[in-house]
């Protein structure tokens, strides 16, 4: 090493607050001592044999190896192992060579990053060392960044995968594997190989690049069928700048949001239906009221005024039922467990029953239903009104438990459905009664749906009408025989 050159000490190349380490492995003892003393002001210097340092320890601690020809020829396999021990880090090797033959050997460059011809000026050698160590520092920072990314990727509660240009999975985290129900690596599989995703979902998740080929970021909401239920996830996709052709897909669960949006849409649809039905149904009694009002003004006929009053009552009934229909659906209040026999009796008392009779079956005693008490009250009140409107003022209405022990029926001994399609009875505005509004049974169906129950219409055994509410009752029938 030449003694000539600039002796100014450059700034120390370090990894954060820790000085980088240079391993000096020279076959020439005097050069090793001189070089070690010169480098020690800037770096931590290790040499094999000094203070009991072994080659293995030196390889573990060194950020750069500095060798001469004699040491390289003696330890070439050890040098190769040193470069491969940390695959994610750049492990530089600098060779001091005086032989053009070694310099030109092709196999040398597979293990060496730089070769410096000796003798060499100190400033030149330091610049070469600093250049290699700067690359080492950048490599450390990149590895640390990748480690942080890997930790975030693996521990993220959101399912995430990386796919290549062919749509094959090249990486996945635990949350994704749990989502799709696999326990082992799914690398190399295409998204359409997972039963959790529909073809439409896969197409949305792996949308093609823009025509201009620019890096892109996109998102789509897709459905996922888990082992127990259907969920909705928002798939956010970004191109990976560090891996051309690869995309990272992060799936964020938005099931509650989607359900909320669906419910809002249902409410909008109900309001649209309400507005349309209201405009249609009110027009007829309003026209009747206007016509009879003109006649009442001209003649003062009490019958004309009575007709106007009847039309107004009809409009009042329609508006009341329509408002009730509009506020139903899945919007129900707090659910509580209520004794159903008592609630049935209260509902009957709230209806104008004339000479009708209520018969509550004994097996309903002690049974409870969980739901919004006010809405359940409205269900039975509407069923009772329907029975009286169609069965007459002397109709007998029976309320009991269905054969499966979980449902409730409301049956009457009236004229029955008279050939009417039972499914048509629940359509808004449909009625066969002269003064019916056609909304009572629609309200019953909406309240039942909101509670997760079913409602069906069948013929009663005695020829009347029978409505069954499925899934209403809590628990098992206490009167059932025990084995």
mmCIF file of N, CA and C in Angstrom, residues 86 119 238 292 305 328 335 375 380 395 397 402 411 433 464 477:
data_model
loop_
_atom_site.group_PDB
_atom_site.id
_atom_site.type_symbol
_atom_site.label_atom_id
_atom_site.label_comp_id
_atom_site.label_asym_id
_atom_site.label_seq_id
_atom_site.Cartn_x
_atom_site.Cartn_y
_atom_site.Cartn_z
ATOM 1 N N UNK A 86 -25.958 -14.523 4.311
ATOM 2 C CA UNK A 86 -27.087 -13.621 4.478
ATOM 3 C C UNK A 86 -27.608 -13.253 3.096
ATOM 4 N N UNK A 119 0.788 -1.721 -5.490
ATOM 5 C CA UNK A 119 0.504 -0.736 -4.440
ATOM 6 C C UNK A 119 -0.602 0.248 -4.860
ATOM 7 N N UNK A 238 -52.683 -2.961 -5.571
ATOM 8 C CA UNK A 238 -51.634 -2.028 -5.985
ATOM 9 C C UNK A 238 -50.519 -2.792 -6.669
ATOM 10 N N UNK A 292 -119.164 13.942 -4.347
ATOM 11 C CA UNK A 292 -120.269 14.058 -3.398
ATOM 12 C C UNK A 292 -120.284 15.413 -2.695
ATOM 13 N N UNK A 305 -123.356 14.320 2.268
ATOM 14 C CA UNK A 305 -122.326 14.593 3.289
ATOM 15 C C UNK A 305 -121.807 13.300 3.915
ATOM 16 N N UNK A 328 -92.155 -0.204 8.536
ATOM 17 C CA UNK A 328 -91.842 -1.562 8.953
ATOM 18 C C UNK A 328 -90.549 -2.041 8.312
ATOM 19 N N UNK A 335 -85.362 -6.076 21.097
ATOM 20 C CA UNK A 335 -85.996 -7.386 21.215
ATOM 21 C C UNK A 335 -86.015 -7.826 22.683
ATOM 22 N N UNK A 375 -94.152 -4.592 17.581
ATOM 23 C CA UNK A 375 -94.324 -5.115 16.226
ATOM 24 C C UNK A 375 -95.070 -6.456 16.235
ATOM 25 N N UNK A 380 -100.409 -9.731 15.154
ATOM 26 C CA UNK A 380 -101.655 -10.407 15.527
ATOM 27 C C UNK A 380 -102.873 -9.502 15.336
ATOM 28 N N UNK A 395 -117.290 -14.448 13.482
ATOM 29 C CA UNK A 395 -116.248 -15.434 13.226
ATOM 30 C C UNK A 395 -115.553 -15.849 14.529
ATOM 31 N N UNK A 397 -111.947 -17.109 15.982
ATOM 32 C CA UNK A 397 -110.531 -17.107 15.632
ATOM 33 C C UNK A 397 -109.767 -17.928 16.667
ATOM 34 N N UNK A 402 -98.065 -24.641 16.116
ATOM 35 C CA UNK A 402 -97.944 -25.535 14.965
ATOM 36 C C UNK A 402 -97.353 -26.877 15.395
ATOM 37 N N UNK A 411 -106.113 -19.217 12.911
ATOM 38 C CA UNK A 411 -107.103 -19.819 12.003
ATOM 39 C C UNK A 411 -108.493 -19.314 12.347
ATOM 40 N N UNK A 433 -111.739 -7.794 0.382
ATOM 41 C CA UNK A 433 -112.794 -7.213 1.232
ATOM 42 C C UNK A 433 -113.260 -5.894 0.644
ATOM 43 N N UNK A 464 -112.048 -22.532 6.807
ATOM 44 C CA UNK A 464 -111.712 -21.117 6.892
ATOM 45 C C UNK A 464 -110.283 -20.843 6.451
ATOM 46 N N UNK A 477 -91.290 -27.015 23.380
ATOM 47 C CA UNK A 477 -92.647 -27.015 23.927
ATOM 48 C C UNK A 477 -92.632 -27.673 25.319
#
